[in-house]
Coordinates of C-alpha atoms in Angstrom, one line a residue:
Chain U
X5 CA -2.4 38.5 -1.5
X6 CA -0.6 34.8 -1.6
X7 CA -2.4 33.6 -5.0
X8 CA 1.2 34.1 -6.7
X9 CA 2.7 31.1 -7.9
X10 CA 6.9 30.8 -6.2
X11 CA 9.2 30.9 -9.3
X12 CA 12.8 29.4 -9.2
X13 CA 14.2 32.3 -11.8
X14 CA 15.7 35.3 -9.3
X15 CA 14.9 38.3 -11.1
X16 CA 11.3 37.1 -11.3
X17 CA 10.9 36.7 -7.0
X18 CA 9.1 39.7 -6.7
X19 CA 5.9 37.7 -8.6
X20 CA 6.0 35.1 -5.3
X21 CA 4.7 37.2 -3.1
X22 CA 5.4 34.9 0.0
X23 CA 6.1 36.9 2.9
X24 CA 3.0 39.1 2.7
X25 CA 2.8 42.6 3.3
X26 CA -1.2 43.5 4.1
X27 CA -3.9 44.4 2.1
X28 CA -4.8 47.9 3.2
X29 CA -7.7 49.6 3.4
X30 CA -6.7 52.8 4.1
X31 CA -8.1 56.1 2.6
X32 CA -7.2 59.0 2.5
X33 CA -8.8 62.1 2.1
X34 CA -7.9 65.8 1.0
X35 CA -9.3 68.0 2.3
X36 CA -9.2 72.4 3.0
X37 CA -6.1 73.0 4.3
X38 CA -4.8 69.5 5.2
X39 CA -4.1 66.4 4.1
X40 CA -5.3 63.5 6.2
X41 CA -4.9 59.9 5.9
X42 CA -5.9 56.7 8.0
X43 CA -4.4 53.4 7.9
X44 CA -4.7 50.1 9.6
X45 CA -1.2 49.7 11.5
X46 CA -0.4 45.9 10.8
X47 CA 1.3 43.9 8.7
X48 CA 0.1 40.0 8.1
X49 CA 2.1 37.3 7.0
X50 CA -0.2 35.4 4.7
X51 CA -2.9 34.8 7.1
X52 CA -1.8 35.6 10.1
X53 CA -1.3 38.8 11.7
X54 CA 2.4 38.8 12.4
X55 CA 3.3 42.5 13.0
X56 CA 1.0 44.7 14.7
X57 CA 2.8 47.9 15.1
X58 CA 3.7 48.5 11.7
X59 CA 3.9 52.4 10.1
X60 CA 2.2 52.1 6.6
X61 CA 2.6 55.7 6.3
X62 CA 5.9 57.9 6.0
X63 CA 6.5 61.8 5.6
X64 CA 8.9 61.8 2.5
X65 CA 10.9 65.6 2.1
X66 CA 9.0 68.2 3.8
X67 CA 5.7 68.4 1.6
X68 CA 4.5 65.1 1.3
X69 CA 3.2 61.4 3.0
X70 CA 3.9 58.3 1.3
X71 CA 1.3 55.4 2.4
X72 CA 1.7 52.0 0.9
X73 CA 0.0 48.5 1.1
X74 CA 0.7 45.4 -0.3
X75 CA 4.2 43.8 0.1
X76 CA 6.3 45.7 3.0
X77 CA 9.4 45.0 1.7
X78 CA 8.5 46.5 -1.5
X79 CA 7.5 49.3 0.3
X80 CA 10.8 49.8 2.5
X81 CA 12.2 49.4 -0.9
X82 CA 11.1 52.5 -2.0
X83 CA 11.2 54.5 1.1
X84 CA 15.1 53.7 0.4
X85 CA 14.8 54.8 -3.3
X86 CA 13.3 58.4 -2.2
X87 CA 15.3 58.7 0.5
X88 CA 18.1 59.1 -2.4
X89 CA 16.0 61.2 -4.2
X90 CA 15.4 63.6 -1.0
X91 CA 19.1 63.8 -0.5
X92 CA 20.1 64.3 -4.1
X93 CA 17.9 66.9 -4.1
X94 CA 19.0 68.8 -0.8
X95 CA 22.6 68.6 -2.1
X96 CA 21.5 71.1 -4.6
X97 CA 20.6 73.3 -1.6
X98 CA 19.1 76.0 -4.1
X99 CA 16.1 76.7 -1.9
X100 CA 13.5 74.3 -3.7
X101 CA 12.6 71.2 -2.8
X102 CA 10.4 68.1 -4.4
X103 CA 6.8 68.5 -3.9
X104 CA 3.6 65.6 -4.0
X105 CA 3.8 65.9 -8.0
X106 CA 7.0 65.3 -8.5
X107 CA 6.9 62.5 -6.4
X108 CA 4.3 61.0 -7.5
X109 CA 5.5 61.1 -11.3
X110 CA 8.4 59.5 -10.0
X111 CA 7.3 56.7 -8.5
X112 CA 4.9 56.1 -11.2
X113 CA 8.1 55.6 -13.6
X114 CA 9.5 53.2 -10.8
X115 CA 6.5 50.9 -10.4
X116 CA 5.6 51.1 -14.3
X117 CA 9.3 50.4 -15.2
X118 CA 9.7 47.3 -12.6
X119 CA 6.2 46.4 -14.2
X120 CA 7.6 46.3 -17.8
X121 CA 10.9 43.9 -16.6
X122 CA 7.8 41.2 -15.3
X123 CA 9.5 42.6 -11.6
X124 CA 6.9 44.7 -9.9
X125 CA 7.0 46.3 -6.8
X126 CA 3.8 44.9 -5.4
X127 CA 2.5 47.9 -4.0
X128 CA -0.6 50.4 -4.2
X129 CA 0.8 53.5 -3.0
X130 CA -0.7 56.2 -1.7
X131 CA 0.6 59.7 -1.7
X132 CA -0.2 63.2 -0.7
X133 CA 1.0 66.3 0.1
X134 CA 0.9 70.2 0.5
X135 CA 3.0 72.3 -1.5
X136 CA 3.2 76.2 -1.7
X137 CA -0.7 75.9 -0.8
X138 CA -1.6 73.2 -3.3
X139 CA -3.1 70.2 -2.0
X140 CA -2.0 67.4 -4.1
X141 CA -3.5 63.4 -3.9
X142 CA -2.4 61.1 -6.2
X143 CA -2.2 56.9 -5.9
X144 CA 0.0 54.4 -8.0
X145 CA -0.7 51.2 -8.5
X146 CA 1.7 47.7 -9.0
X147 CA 1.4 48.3 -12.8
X148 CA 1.9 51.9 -13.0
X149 CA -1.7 52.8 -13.0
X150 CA -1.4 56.5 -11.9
X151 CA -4.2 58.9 -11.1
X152 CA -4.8 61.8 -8.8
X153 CA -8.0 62.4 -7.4
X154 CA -9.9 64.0 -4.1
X155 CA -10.4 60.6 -2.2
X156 CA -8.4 57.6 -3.1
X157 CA -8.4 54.0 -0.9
X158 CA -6.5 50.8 -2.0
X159 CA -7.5 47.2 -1.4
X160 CA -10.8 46.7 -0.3
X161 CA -11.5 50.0 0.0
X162 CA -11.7 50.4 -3.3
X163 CA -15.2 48.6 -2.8
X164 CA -16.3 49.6 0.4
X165 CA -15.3 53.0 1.4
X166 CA -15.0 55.0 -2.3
X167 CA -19.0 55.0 -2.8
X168 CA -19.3 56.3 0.9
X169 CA -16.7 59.0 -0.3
X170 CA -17.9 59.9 -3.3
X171 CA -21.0 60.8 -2.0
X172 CA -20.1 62.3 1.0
X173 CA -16.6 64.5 -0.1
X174 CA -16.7 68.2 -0.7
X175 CA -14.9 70.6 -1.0
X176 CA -15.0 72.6 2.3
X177 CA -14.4 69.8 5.1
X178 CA -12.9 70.6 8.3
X179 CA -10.3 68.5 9.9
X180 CA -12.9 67.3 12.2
X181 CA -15.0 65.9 9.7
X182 CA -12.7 64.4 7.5
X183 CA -11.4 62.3 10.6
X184 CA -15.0 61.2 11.0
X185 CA -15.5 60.7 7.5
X186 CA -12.7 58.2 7.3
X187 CA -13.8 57.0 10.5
X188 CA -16.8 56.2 9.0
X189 CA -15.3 54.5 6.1
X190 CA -12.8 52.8 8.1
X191 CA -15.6 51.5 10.7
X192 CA -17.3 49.9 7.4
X193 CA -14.3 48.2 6.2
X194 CA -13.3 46.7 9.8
X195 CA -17.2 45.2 9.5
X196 CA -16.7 44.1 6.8
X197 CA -12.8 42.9 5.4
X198 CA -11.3 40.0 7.4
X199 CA -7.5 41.3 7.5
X200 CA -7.4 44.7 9.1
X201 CA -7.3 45.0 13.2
X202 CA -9.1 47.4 14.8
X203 CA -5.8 49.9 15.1
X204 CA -6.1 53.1 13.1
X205 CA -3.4 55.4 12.3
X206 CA -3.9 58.8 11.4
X207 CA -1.3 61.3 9.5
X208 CA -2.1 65.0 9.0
X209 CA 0.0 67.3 6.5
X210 CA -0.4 70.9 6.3
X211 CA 1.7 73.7 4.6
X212 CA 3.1 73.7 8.4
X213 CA 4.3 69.9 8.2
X214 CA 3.2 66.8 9.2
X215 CA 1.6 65.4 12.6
X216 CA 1.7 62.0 13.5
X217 CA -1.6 60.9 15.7
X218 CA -1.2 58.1 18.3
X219 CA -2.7 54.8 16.7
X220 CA -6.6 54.2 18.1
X221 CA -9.3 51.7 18.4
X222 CA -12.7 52.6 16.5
X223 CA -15.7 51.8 18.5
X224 CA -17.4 48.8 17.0
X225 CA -21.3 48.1 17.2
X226 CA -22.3 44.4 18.0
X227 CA -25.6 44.6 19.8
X228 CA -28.5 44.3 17.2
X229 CA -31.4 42.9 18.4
X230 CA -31.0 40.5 15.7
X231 CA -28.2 39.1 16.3
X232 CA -29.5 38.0 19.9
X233 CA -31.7 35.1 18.4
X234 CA -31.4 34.5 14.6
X235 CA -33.4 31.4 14.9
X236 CA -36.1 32.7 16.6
X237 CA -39.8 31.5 15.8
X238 CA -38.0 28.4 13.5
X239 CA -35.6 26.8 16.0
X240 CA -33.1 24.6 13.9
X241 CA -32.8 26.8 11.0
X242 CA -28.7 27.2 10.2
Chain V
X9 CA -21.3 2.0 -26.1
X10 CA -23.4 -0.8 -24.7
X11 CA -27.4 -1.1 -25.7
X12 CA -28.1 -1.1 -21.9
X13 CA -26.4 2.5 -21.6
X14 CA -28.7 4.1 -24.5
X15 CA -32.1 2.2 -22.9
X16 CA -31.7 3.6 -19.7
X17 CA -34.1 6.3 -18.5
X18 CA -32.8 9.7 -17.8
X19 CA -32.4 10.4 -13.6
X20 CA -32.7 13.6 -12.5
X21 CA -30.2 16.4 -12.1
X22 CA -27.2 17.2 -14.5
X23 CA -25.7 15.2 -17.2
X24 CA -22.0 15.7 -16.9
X25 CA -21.7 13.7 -20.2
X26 CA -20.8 16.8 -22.4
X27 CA -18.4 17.9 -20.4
X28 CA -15.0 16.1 -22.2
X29 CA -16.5 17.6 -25.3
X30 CA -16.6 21.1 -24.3
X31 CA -13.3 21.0 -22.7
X32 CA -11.7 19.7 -26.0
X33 CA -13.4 22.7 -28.2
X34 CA -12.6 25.0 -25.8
X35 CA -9.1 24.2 -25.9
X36 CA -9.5 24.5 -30.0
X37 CA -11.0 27.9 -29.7
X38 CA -14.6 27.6 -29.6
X39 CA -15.9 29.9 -27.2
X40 CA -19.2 28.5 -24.9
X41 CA -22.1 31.0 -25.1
X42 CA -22.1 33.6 -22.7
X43 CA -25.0 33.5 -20.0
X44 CA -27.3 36.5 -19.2
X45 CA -26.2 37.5 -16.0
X46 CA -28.1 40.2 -13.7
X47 CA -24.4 41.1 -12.8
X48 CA -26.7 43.0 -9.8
X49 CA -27.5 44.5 -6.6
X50 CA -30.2 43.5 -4.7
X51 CA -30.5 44.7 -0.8
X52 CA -32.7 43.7 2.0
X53 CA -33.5 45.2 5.5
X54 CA -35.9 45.1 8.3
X55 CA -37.6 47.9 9.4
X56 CA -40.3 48.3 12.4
X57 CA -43.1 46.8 11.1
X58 CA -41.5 44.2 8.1
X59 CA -39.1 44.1 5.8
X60 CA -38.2 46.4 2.4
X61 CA -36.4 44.9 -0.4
X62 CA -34.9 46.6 -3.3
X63 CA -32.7 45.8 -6.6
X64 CA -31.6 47.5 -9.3
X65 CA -32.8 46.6 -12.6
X66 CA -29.6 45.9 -15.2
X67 CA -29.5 42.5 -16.6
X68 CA -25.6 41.9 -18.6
X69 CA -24.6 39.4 -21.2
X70 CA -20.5 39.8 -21.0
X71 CA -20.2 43.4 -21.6
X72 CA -23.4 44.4 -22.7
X73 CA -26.3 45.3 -20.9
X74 CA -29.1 43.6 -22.4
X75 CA -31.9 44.5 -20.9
X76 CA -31.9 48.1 -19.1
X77 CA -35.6 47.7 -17.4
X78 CA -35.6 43.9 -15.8
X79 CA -37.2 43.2 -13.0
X80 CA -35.1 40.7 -10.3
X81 CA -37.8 40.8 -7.2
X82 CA -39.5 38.1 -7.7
X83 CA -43.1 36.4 -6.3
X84 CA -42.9 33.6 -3.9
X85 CA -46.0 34.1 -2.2
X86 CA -48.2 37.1 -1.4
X87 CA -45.9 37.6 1.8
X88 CA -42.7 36.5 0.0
X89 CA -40.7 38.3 -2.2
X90 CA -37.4 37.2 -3.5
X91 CA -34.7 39.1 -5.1
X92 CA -31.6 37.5 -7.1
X93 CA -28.6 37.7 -8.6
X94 CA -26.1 35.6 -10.9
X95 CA -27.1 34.0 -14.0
X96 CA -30.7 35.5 -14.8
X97 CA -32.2 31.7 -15.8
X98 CA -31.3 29.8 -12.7
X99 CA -32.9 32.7 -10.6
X100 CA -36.2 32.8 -12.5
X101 CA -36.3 29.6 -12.8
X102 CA -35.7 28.4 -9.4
X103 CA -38.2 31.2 -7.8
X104 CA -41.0 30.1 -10.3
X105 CA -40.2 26.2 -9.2
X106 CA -40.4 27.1 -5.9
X107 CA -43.4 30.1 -5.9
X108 CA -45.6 27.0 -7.5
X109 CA -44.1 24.3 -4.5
X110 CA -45.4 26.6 -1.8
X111 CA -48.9 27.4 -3.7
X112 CA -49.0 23.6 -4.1
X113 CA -48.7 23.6 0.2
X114 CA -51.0 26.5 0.5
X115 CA -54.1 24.8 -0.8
X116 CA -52.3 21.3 1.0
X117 CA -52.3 23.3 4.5
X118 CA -54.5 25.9 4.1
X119 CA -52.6 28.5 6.0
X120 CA -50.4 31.8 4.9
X121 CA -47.3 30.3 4.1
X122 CA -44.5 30.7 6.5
X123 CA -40.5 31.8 4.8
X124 CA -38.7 29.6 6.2
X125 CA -40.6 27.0 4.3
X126 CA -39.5 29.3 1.0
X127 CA -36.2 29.5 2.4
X128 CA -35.2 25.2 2.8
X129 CA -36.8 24.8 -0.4
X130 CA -34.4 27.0 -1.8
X131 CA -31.9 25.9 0.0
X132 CA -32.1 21.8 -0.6
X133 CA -32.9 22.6 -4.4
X134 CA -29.1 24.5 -4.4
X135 CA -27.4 22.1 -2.1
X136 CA -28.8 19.2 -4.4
X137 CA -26.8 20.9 -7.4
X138 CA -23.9 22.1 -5.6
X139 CA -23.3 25.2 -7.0
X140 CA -23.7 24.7 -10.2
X141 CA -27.4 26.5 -10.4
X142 CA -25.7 29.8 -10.1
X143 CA -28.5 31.9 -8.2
X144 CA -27.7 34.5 -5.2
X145 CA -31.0 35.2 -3.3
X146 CA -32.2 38.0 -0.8
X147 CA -35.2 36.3 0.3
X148 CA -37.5 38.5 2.6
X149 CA -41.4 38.3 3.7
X150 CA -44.0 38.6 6.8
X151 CA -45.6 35.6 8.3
X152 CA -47.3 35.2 11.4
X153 CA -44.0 34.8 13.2
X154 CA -43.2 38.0 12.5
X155 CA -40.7 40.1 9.4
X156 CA -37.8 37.7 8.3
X157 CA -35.0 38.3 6.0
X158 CA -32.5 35.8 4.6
X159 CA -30.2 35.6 2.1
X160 CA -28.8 32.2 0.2
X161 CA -25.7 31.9 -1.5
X162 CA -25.4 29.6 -4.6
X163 CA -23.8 26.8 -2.9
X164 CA -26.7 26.3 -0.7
X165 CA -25.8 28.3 2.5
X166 CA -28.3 30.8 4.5
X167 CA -27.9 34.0 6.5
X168 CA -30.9 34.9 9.0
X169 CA -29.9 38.8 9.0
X170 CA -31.5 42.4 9.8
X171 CA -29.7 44.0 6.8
X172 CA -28.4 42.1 3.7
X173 CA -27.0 43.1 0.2
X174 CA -25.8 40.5 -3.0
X175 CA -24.6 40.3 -6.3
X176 CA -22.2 42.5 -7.8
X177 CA -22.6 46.1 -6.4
X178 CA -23.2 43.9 -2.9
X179 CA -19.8 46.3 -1.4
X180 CA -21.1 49.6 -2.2
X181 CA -24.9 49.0 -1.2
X182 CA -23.3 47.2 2.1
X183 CA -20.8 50.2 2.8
X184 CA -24.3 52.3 2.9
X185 CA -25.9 50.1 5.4
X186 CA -23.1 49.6 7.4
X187 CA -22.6 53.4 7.8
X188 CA -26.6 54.3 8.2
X189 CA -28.5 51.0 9.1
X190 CA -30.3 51.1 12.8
X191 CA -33.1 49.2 14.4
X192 CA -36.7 50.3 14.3
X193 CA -36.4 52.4 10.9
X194 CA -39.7 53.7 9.9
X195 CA -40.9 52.8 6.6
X196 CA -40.1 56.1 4.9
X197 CA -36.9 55.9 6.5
X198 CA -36.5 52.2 5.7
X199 CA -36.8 52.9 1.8
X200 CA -34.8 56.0 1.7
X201 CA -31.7 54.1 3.0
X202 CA -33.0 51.2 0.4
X203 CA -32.7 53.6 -2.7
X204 CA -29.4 55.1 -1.2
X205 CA -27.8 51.6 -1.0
X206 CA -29.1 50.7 -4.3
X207 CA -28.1 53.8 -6.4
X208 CA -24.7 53.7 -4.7
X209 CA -24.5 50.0 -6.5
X210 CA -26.0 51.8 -10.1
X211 CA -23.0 54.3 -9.3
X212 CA -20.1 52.3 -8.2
X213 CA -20.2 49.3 -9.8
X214 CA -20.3 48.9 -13.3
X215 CA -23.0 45.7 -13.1
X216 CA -25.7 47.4 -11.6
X217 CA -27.6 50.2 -13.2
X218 CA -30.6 51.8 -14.5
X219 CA -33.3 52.7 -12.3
X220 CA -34.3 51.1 -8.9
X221 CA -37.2 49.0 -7.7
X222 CA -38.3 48.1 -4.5
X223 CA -41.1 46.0 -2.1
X224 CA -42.5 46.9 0.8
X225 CA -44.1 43.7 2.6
X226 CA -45.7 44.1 6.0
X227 CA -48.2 41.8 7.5
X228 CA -51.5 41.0 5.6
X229 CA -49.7 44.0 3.2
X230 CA -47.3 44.0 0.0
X231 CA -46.7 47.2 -2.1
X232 CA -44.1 46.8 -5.2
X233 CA -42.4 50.0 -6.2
X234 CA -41.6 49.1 -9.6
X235 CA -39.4 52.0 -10.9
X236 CA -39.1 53.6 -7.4
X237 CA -36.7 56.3 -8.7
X238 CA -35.2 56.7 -12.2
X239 CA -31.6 58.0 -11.7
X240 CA -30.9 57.6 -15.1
X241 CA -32.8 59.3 -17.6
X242 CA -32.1 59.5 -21.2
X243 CA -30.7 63.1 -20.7
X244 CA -29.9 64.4 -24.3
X245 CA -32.9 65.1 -26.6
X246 CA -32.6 66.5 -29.7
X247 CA -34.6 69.9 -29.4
X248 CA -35.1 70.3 -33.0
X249 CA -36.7 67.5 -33.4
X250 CA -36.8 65.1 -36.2
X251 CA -37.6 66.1 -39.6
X252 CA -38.8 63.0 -41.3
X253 CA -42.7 62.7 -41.1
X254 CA -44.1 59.6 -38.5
X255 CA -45.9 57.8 -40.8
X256 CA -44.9 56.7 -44.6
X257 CA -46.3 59.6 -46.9
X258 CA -49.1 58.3 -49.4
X259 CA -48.2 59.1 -52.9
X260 CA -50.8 57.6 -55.1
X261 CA -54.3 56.0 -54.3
X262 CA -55.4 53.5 -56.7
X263 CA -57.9 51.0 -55.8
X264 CA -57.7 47.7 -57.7
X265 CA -60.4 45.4 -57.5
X266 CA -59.1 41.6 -57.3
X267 CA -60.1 39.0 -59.9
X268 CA -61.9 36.2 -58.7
X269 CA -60.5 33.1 -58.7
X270 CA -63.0 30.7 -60.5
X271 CA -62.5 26.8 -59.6
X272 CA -63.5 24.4 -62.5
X273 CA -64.0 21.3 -60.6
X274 CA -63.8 18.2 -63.4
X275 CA -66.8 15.8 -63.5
X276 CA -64.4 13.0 -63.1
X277 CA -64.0 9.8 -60.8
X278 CA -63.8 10.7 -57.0
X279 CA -60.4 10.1 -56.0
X280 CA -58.8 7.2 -55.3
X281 CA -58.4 6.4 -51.6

């Protein structure tokens, strides 16, 4: 991200994106009973990798997981607006609280609104959720692009891990194999994307709630034969 | 502009003299042409005993597809194949140039010709135009120094690799090889994963499409799937039928005989010369 231009009016900032949040590749999956979702734990500042031990992803009211890439600030941004939301909403106390839909037609109003005032929250959010038994995946983009779907990925994982999804998603994956699954797609996009570091977070939400996984290292395989000698048999070749 | 300019012969490479021109009709509306792209992917690996090359077989002018049944692997030499993406003239043309330079050192030499001679031809005609010949190459073949497999980017750089994927739909074939590529695939094994990376291009990427082809070269041996597998049929025919009848109907035979023409030549003076 960095291609925008820096713009003296204020209410435009937002379009200078300067201090960079990260282009995530992180996917997400839903799946039988769960809702899982992986995403690379750092945050760069244009190039460089400034913040390793960043939390893209963030369990909003009891049903749902927001996951974001993009600009951080943007994103702590609206953590803060749903954490008003939330808190509205438990005033009422009446017993029902804001599911993944709601949620996610909410912030598609947000990001679509700041996108009509030429002010967008440069994000592609992520969001999921469980909900009286309904699994629920939706993503929203910077201009209000909103869709839900089975498998959804933002950034490069757009590119790289959605084909490995689509052909490899049903219906009737256990917990086990979704975690390889993404592992799979996420292994692809470490290959193969030069921002992300090899630190994976995992989420899990269930009816029951939501379970944090340590972050992890995938295992990387460098030891084609090759790679040994590319040159060999026509020495000098570059 | 002086005489001396206009006498002068032309030197190779581009003219940049249009150029000023263009800009200034540009900026007054007139759209430039639009190329024929093989907005594309094209793949490449090594298996155990050479190398398999496949591409899919959509050539695009802007948003239309133009031609739904092209063929992008192209003949080098009987060992070499060559696949390409980007604009579909500079790849034909620039295989063709250099398929005939390497038959032209094959009678010269005598021997099988080797890819790496493919490959710096390719790569010094690029360089020379720096960029501006817009042709991405997977270039893959068998000599005596065993299966190689490059690929060359428009600019005029090379890659020596085991697995290698361009054009367009490049991400999606390369997130199939990445997940499923090994060492020592067997050549059934070695075109199944070949197909798979190419249809998940057709599929996910809105250049690519149609139906896939792929090579097979191993030493002394070539074998060109053209067509390999059709994953997109033409799925709605009408059952009925059509009603009109094939051919035009004949309502009325009538056989006129034609006049002959009868030449009355004068008895005059020859002509004039």
């Amino acid at each position: 991200m960095g291609e925008a231009r820096p713009s003296p009016d204020p209410t435009r900032a937002s379009l200078a994106a300067q201090a960079v949040g990260q282009f995530s590749m992180f996917v997400e999956i839903t799946i039988y009973v769960e809702g899982v979702l992986p995403s690379v734990a750092v945050c760069s500042y244009g190039s460089t990798l400034r913040y390793k031990t960043i939390e893209r992803i963030k369990p909003i009211g009891k049903h749902s997981l927001l996951g974001a890439s993009g600009e951080i600030s943007d994103f702590q941004e609206i953590l803060r607006y749903l954490d008003e939301l939330i808190l509205y909403d438990n005033m009422w106390d009446d017993g029902n609280s804001l599911g993944p839909k709601e949620l996610h037609n909410y912030l598609t109003r947000v990001m679509y609104n700041r996108r009509n005032k030429f002010n967008p929250l440069w994000n592609s959010l992520v969001l999921g959720g469980v909900k009286n038994g309904q699994k629920y995946l939706g993503m929203v983009s910077m201009i209000g692009v909103s869709f839900e779907e089975n498998h959804v990925a933002t950034g490069f994982g757009n590119h790289l891990a959605r084909p490995i999804l689509r052909d490899e998603w049903n219906e009737n994956l256990s917990f086990e194999d979704a975690v390889k699954l993404l592992e799979k797609c996420m292994r692809v996009l470490l290959y193969r994307d030069r921002s992300p570091v090899n630190k994976l977070q995992i989420v899990k939400i269930t009816e029951e709630g939501t379970t944090n996984f340590p972050p992890y290292s995938l295992k990387t395989f460098w030891g084609f034969e090759s790679y040994e000698n590319p040159t060999v048999g026509e020495e000098g070749l570059w | 502009m002086s005489k001396e300019m206009v006498d002068l012969p032309p030197k190779g490479g581009f003219s940049f003299d249009l150029c000023r021109r263009n800009d200034m009709l540009a900026k007054k509306g007139a759209k430039p042409p639009s190329f024929r792209k093989t907005g594309t992917t094209i793949v490449g690996l090594i298996f155990q005993d050479g190398v398999i090359l496949g591409a899919d077989t959509r050539a695009t002018e802007g948003p239309i597809v133009c031609d739904k049944n092209c063929e992008k692997i192209h003949y080098m030499a009987p060992n070499i194949y060559c696949c390409g993406a980007g604009t579909a003239a500079d790849t034909e043309a620039v295989t063709d140039m250099v398929s005939s330079q390497l038959q032209l050192h094959r009678y010269h030499t005598g021997r099988e010709s080797r890819v790496v001679t493919a490959l710096t031809l390719l790569k010094r005609h690029l360089f020379n135009y720096q960029g501006h010949v817009q042709a991405a190459l997977v270039l893959g073949g068998v000599d005596f120094t065993g299966p190689h497999l490059h690929t060359i980017y428009p600019h005029g750089s090379t890659d020596t690799l085991p697995f290698a994927t361009m054009g367009s739909g490049s991400l999606a074939a390369m997130s199939v090889f990445e997940s499923k590529f090994r060492e020592g695939l067997t050549r059934d094994e070695g075109i199944q994963l070949v197909a798979e990376a190419i249809c998940s291009g057709i599929f996910n990427d809105l250049g690519s499409g149609s139906n896939v082809d792929i090579c097979v070269i191993t030493k002394g041996h070539k074998e060109y799937l053209r067509n390999h597998l059709l994953p997109n049929p033409r799925t709605y025919v009408s059952e009925k039928g059509y009603p009109f009848p094939k051919k035009t109907e004949v309502l009325l035979t009538k056989i006129t005989p034609l006049k002959q023409k009868v030449e009355i030549i004068e008895a005059g003076d020859a002509m004039e010369e």
